[in-house]
PDB file of C-alpha atoms (C1' of nucleotides) in Angstrom:
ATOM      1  CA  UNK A   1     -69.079 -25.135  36.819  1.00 52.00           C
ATOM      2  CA  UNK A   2     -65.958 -26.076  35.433  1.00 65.00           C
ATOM      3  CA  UNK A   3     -65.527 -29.496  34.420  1.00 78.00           C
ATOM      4  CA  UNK A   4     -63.340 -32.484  32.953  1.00 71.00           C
ATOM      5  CA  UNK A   5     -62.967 -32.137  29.271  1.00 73.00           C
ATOM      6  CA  UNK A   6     -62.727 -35.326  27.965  1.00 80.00           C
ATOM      7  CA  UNK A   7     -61.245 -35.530  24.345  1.00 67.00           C
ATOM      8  CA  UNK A   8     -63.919 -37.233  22.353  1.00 60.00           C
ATOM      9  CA  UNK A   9     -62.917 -35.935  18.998  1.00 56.00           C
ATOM     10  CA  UNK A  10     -61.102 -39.342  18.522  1.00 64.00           C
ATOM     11  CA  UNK A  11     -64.454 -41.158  18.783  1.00 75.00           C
ATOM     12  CA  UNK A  12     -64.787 -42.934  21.974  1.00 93.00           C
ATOM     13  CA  UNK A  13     -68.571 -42.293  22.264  1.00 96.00           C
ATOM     14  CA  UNK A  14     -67.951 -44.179  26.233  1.00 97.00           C
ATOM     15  CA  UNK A  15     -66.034 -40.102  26.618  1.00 96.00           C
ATOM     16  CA  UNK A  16     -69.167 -38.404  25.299  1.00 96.00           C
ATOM     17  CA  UNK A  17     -71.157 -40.300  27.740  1.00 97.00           C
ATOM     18  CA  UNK A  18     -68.988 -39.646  30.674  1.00 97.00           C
ATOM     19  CA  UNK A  19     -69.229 -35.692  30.078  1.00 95.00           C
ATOM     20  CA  UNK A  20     -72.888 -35.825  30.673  1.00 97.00           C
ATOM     21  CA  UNK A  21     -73.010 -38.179  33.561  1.00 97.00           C
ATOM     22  CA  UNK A  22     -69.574 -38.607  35.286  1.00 96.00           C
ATOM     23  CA  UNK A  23     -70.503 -36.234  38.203  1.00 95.00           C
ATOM     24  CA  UNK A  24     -69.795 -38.002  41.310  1.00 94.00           C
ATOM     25  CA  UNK A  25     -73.262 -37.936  42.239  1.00 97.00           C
ATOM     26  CA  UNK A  26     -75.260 -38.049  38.718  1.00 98.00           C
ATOM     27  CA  UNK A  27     -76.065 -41.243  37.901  1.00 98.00           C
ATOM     28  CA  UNK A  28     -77.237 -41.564  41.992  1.00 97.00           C
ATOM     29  CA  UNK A  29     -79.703 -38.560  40.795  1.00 98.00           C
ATOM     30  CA  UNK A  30     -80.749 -40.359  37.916  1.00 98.00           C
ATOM     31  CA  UNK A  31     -81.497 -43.967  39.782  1.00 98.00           C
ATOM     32  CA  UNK A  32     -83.666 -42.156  42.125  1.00 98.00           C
ATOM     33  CA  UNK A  33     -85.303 -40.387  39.364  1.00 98.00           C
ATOM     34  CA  UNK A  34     -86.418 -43.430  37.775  1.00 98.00           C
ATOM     35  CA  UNK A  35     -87.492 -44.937  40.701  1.00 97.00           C
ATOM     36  CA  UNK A  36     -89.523 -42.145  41.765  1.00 97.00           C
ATOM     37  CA  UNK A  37     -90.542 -39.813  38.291  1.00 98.00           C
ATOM     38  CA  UNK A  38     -90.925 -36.884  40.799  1.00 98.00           C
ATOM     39  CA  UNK A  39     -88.692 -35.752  43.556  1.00 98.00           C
ATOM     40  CA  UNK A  40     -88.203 -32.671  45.491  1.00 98.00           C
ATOM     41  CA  UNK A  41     -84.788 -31.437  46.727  1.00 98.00           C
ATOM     42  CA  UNK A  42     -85.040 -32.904  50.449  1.00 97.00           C
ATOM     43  CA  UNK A  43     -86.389 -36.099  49.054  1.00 97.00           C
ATOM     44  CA  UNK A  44     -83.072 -36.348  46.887  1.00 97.00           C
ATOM     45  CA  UNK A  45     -81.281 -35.349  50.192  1.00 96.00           C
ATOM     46  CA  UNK A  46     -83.090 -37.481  51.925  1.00 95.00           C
ATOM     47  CA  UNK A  47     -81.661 -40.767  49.498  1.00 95.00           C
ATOM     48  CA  UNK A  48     -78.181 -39.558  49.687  1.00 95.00           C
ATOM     49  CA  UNK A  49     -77.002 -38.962  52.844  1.00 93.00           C
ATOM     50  CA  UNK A  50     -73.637 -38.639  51.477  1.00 93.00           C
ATOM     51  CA  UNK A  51     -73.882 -35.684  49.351  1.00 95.00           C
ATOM     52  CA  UNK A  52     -73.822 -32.493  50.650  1.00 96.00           C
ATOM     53  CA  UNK A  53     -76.737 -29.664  50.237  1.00 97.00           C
ATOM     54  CA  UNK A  54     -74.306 -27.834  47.949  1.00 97.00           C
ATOM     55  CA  UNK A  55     -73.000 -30.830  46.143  1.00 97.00           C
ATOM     56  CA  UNK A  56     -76.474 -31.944  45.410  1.00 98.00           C
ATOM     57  CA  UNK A  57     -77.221 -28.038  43.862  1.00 98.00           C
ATOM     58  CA  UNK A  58     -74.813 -28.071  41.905  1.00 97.00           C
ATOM     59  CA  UNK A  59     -74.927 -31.945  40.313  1.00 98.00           C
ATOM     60  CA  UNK A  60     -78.608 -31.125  39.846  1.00 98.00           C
ATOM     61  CA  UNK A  61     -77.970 -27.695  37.740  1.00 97.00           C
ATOM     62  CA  UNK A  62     -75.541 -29.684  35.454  1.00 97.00           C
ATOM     63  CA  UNK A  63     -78.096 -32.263  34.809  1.00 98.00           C
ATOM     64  CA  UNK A  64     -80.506 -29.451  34.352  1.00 98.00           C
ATOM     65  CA  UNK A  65     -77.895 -27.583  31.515  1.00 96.00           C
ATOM     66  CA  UNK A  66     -77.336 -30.716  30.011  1.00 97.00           C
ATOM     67  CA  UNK A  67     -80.990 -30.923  29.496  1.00 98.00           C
ATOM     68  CA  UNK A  68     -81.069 -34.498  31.028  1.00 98.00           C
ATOM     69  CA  UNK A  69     -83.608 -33.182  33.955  1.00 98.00           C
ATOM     70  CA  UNK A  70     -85.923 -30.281  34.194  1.00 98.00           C
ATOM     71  CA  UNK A  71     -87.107 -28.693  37.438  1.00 98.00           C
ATOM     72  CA  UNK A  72     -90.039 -26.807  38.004  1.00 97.00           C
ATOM     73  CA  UNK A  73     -90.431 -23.858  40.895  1.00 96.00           C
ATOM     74  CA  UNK A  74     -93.545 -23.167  42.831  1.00 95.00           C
ATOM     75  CA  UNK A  75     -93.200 -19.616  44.027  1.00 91.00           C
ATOM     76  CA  UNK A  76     -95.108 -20.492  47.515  1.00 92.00           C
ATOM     77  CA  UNK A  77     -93.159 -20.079  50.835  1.00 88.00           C
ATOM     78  CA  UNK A  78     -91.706 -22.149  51.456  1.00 91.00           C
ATOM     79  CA  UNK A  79     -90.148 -22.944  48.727  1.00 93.00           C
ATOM     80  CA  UNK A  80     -91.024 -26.084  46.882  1.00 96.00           C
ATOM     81  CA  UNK A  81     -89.198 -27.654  43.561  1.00 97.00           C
ATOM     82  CA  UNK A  82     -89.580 -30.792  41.850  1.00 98.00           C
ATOM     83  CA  UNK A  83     -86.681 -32.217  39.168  1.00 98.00           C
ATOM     84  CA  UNK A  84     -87.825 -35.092  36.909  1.00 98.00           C
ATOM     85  CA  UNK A  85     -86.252 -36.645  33.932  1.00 98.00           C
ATOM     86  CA  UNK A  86     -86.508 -34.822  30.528  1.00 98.00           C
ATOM     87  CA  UNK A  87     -87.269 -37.197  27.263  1.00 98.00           C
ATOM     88  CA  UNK A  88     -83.417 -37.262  27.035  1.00 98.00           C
ATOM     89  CA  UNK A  89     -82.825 -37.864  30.388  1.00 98.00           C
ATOM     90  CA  UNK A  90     -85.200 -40.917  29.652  1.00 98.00           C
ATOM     91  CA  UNK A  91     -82.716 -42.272  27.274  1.00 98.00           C
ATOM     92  CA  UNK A  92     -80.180 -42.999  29.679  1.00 98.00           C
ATOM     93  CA  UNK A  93     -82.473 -45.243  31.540  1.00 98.00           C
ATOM     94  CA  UNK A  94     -80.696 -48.255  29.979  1.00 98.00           C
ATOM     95  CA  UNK A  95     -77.291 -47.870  31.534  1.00 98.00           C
ATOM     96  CA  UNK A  96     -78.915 -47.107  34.791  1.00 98.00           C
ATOM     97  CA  UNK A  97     -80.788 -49.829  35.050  1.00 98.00           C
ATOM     98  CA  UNK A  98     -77.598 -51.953  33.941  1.00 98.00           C
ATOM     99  CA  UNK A  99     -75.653 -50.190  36.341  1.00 98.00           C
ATOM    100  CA  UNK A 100     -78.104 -51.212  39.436  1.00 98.00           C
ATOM    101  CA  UNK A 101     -78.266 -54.712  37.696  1.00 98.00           C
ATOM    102  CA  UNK A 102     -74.401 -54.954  38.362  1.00 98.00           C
ATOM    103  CA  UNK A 103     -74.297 -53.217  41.722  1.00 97.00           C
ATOM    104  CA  UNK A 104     -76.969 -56.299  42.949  1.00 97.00           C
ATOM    105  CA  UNK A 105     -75.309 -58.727  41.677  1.00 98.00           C
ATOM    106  CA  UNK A 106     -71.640 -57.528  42.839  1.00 97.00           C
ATOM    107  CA  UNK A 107     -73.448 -57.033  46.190  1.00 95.00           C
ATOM    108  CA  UNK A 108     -74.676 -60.670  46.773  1.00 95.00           C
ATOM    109  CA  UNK A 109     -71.374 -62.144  45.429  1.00 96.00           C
ATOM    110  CA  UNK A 110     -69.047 -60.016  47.644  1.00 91.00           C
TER     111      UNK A 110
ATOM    112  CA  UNK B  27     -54.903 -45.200  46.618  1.00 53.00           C
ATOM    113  CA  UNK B  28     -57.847 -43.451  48.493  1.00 65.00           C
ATOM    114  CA  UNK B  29     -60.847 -43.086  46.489  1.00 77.00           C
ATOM    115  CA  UNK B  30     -64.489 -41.356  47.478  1.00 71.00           C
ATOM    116  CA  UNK B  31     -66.407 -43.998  49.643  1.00 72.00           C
ATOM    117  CA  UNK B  32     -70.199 -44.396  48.598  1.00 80.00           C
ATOM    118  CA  UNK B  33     -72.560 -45.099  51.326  1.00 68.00           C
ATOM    119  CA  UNK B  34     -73.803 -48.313  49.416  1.00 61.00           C
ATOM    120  CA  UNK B  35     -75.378 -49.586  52.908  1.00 56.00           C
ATOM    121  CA  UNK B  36     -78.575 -47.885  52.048  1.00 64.00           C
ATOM    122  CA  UNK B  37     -79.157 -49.998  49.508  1.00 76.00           C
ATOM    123  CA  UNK B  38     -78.512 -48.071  46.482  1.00 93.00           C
ATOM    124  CA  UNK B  39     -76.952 -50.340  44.302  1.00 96.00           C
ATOM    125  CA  UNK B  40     -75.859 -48.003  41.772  1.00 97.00           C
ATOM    126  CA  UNK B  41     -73.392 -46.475  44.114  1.00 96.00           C
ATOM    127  CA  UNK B  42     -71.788 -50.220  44.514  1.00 96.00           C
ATOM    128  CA  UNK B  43     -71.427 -49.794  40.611  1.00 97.00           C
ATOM    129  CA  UNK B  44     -69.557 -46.315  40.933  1.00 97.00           C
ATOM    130  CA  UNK B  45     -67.388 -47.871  43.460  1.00 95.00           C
ATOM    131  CA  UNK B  46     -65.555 -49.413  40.972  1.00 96.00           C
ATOM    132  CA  UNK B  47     -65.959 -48.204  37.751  1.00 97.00           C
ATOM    133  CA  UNK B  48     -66.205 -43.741  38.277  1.00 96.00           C
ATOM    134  CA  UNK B  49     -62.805 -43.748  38.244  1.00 95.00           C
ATOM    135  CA  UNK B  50     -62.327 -41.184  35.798  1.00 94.00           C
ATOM    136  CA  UNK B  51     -60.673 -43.144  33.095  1.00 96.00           C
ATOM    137  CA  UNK B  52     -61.482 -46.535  33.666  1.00 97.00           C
ATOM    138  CA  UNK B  53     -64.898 -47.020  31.983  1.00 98.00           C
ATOM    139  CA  UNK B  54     -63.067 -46.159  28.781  1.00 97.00           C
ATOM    140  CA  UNK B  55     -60.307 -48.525  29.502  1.00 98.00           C
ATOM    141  CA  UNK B  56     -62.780 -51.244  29.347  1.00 98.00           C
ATOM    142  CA  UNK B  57     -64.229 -49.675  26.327  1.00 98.00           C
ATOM    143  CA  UNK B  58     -61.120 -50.227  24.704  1.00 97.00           C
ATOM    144  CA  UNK B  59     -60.372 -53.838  26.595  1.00 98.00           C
ATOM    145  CA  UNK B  60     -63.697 -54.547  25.231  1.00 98.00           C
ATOM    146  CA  UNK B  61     -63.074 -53.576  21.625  1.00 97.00           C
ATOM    147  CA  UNK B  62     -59.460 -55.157  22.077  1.00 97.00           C
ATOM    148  CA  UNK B  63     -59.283 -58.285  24.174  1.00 98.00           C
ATOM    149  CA  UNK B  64     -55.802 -57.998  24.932  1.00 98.00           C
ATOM    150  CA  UNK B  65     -53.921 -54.558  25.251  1.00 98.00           C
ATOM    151  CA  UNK B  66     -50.722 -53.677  26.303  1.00 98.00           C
ATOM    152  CA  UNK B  67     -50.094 -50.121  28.444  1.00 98.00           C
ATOM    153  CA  UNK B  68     -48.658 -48.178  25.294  1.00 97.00           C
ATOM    154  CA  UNK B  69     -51.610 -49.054  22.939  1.00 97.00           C
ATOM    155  CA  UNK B  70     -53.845 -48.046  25.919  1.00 97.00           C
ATOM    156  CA  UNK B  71     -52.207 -44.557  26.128  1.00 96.00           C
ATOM    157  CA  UNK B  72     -52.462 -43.571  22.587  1.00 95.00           C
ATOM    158  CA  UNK B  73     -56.228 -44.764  22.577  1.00 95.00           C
ATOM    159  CA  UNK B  74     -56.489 -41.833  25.191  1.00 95.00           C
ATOM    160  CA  UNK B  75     -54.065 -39.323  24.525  1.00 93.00           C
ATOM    161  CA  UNK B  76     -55.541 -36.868  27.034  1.00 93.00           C
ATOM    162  CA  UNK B  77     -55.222 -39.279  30.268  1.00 95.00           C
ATOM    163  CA  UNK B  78     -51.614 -38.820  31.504  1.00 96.00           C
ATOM    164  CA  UNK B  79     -49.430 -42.107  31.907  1.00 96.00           C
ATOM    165  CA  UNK B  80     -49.199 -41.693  35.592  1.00 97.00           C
ATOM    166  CA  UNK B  81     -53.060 -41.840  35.780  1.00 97.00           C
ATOM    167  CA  UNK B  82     -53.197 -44.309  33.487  1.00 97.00           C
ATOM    168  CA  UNK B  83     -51.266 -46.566  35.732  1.00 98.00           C
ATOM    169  CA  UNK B  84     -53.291 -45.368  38.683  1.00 97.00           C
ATOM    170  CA  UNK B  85     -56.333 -46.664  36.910  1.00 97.00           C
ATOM    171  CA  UNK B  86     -55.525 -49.440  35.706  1.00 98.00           C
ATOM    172  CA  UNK B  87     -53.636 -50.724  39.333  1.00 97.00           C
ATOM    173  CA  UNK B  88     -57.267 -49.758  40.999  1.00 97.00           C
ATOM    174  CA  UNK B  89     -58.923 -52.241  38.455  1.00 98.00           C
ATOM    175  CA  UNK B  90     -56.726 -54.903  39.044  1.00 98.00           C
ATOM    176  CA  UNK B  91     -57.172 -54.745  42.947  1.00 96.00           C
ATOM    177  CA  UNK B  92     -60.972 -54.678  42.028  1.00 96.00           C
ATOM    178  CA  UNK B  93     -60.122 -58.112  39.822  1.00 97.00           C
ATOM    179  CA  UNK B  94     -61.953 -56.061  36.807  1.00 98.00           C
ATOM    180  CA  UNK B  95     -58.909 -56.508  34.623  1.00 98.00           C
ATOM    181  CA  UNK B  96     -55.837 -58.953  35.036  1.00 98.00           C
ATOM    182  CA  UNK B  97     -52.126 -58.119  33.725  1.00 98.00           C
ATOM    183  CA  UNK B  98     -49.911 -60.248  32.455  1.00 97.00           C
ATOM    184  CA  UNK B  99     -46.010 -58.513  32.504  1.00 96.00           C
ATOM    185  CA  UNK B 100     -43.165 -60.661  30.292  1.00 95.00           C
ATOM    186  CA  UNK B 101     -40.026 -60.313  31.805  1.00 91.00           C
ATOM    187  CA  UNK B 102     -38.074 -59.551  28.902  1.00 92.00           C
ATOM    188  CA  UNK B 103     -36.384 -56.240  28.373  1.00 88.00           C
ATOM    189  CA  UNK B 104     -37.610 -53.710  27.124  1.00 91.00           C
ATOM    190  CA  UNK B 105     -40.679 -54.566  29.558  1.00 93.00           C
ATOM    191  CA  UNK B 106     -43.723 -55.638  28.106  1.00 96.00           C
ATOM    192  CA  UNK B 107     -47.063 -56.302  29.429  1.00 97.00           C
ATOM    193  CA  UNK B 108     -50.614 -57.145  28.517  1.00 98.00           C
ATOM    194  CA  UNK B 109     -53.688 -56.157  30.256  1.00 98.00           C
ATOM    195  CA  UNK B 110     -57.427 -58.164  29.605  1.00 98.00           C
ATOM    196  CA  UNK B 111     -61.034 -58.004  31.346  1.00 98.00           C
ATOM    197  CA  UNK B 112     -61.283 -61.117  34.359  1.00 98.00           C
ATOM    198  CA  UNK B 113     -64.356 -62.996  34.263  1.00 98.00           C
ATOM    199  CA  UNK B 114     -65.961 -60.558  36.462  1.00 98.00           C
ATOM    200  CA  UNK B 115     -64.580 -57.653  34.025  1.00 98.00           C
ATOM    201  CA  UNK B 116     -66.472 -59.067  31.452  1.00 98.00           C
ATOM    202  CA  UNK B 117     -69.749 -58.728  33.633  1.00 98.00           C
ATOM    203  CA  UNK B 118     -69.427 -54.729  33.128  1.00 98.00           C
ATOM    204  CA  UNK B 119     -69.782 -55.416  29.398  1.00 98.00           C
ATOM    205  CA  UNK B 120     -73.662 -54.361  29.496  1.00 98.00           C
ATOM    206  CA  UNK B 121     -72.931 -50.970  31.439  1.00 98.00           C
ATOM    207  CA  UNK B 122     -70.115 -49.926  28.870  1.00 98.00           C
ATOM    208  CA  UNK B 123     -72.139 -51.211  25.664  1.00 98.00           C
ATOM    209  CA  UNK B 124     -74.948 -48.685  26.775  1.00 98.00           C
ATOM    210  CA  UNK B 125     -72.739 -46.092  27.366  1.00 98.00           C
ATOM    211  CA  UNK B 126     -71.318 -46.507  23.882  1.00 98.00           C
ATOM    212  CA  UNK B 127     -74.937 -46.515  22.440  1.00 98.00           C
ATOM    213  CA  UNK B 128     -75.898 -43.735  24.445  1.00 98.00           C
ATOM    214  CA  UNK B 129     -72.962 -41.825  23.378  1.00 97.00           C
ATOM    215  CA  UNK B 130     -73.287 -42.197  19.631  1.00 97.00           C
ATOM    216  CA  UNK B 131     -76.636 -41.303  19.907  1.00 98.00           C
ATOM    217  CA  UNK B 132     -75.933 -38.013  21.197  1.00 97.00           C
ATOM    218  CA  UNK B 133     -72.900 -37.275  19.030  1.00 95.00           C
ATOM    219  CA  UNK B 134     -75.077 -37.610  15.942  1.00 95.00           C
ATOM    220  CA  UNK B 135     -78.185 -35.569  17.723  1.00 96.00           C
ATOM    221  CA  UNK B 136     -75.659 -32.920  19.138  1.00 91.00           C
TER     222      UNK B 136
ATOM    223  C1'  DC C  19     -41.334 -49.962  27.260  1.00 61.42           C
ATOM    224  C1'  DA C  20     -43.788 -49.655  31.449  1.00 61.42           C
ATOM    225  C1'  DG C  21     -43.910 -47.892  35.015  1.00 61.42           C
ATOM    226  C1'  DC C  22     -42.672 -45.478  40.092  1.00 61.42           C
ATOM    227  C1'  DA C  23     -41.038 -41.305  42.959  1.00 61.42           C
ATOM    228  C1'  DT C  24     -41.177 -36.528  43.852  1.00 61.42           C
ATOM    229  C1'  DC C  25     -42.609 -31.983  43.677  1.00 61.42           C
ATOM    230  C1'  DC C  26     -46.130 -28.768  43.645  1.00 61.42           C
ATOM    231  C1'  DC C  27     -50.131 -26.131  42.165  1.00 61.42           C
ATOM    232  C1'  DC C  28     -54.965 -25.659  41.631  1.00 61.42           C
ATOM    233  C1'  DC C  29     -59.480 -26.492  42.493  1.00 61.42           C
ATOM    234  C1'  DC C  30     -62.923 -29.603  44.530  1.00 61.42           C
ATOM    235  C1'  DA C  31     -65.802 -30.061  47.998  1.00 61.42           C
ATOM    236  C1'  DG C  32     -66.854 -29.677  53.126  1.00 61.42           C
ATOM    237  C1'  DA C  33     -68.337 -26.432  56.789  1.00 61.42           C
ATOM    238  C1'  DT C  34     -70.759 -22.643  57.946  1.00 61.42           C
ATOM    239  C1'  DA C  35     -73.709 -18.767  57.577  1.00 61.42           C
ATOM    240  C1'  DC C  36     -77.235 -16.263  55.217  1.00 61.42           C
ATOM    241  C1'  DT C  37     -81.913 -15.520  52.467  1.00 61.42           C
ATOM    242  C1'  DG C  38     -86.410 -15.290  49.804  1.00 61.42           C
TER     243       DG C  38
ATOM    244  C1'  DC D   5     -87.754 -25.491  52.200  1.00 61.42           C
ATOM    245  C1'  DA D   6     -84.430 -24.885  48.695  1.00 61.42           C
ATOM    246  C1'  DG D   7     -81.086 -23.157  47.800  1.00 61.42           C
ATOM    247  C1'  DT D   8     -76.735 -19.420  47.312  1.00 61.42           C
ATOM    248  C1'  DA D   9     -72.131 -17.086  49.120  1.00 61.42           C
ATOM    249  C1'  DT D  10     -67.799 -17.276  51.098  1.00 61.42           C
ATOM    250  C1'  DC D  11     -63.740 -19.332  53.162  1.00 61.42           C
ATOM    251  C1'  DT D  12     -60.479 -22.920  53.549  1.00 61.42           C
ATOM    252  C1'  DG D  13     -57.501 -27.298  53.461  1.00 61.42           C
ATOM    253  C1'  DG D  14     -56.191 -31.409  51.554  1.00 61.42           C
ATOM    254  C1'  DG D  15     -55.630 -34.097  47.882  1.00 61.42           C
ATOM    255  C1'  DG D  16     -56.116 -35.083  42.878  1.00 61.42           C
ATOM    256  C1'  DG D  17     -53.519 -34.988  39.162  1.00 61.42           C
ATOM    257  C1'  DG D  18     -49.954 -32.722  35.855  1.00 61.42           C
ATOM    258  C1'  DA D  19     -44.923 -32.352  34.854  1.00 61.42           C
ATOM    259  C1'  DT D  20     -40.675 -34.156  35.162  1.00 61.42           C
ATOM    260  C1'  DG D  21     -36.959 -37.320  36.036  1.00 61.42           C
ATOM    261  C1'  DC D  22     -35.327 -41.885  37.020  1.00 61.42           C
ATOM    262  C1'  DT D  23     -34.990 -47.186  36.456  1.00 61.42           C
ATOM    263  C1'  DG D  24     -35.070 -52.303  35.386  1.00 61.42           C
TER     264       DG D  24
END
DNA sequence: CAGCATCCCCCCAGATACTG
DNA sequence: CAGTATCTGGGGGGATGCTG
């Protein structure tokens, strides 16, 4: 619930940034999400091995109060959710894909 | 020293990325090695007044194992050194550029 | 000025168990 | 299946003091 505060009142826009997506698993949420528009919760699971259950809850609410993802709820049993990226979720498609640009090419050099 | 180990062997390349930049301070120490080729470690701390000197120097020792920035230390006394993005730290440029964009954008819609 | 060493507290995140 | 609730320990990071 509680996170960093970064001070961004002295106008480093990189800080504003960073409060939306610095959660250690975000932007890993958001590559899958552009990869694949739609995902359910065990298919996010599924892509990060890493991150636990409860981890992955609570990443994905932040994104969802931040208003960069939106989820929808079937009430059938059992349960079944989908999260997708909002229009402003959309918008941070750019630094994304530069991220994964940088993580292929750091992979093949190193 | 220790840091949180992605599982990059899936193939995820965004979490090769976070390996070295999600430190929490270092994206905007490029930000501000971008904006200012060369900075030395005081002009660094009161561009971000709300990261502590001890993490500061945590930071910026992590990107300099990493090769992302290089420092250059005068022996003279009082000490002095200069810190500037490597070749390879100039590669991030297009990650940190977005985030900038992205972060202006939502300071003026927010 | 540019750090490192130490101390220490708080809270992050893993493990586990439970539920609609 | 898609989460919550609770407990717990270890470490991240602040505060402070010291040094070349």
């Amino acid at each position: 619930m509680k996170r960093h505060i970064y001070n961004c009142s002295e106008g480093c826009p990189v800080e504003s940034t960073l409060q939306i997506i610095s959660g250690k698993w975000k932007s890993v949420i958001l590559y899958h999400l552009i990869r694949q528009e739609v995902c359910r919760f065990s298919e996010l699971q599924k892509s990060m091995p890493n991150c636990s259950r409860r981890m992955l809850s609570l990443q994905l609410s932040e994104l969802e109060q931040d208003k960069i993802i939106s989820k929808k709820i079937y009430p059938v049993i059992p349960p079944k959710t989908e999260y997708r990226l909002t229009k402003l979720g959309k918008t941070l498609e750019p630094i994304i894909i530069e991220m994964e640009k940088w993580g292929r090419m750091y992979n093949s050099t190193h």
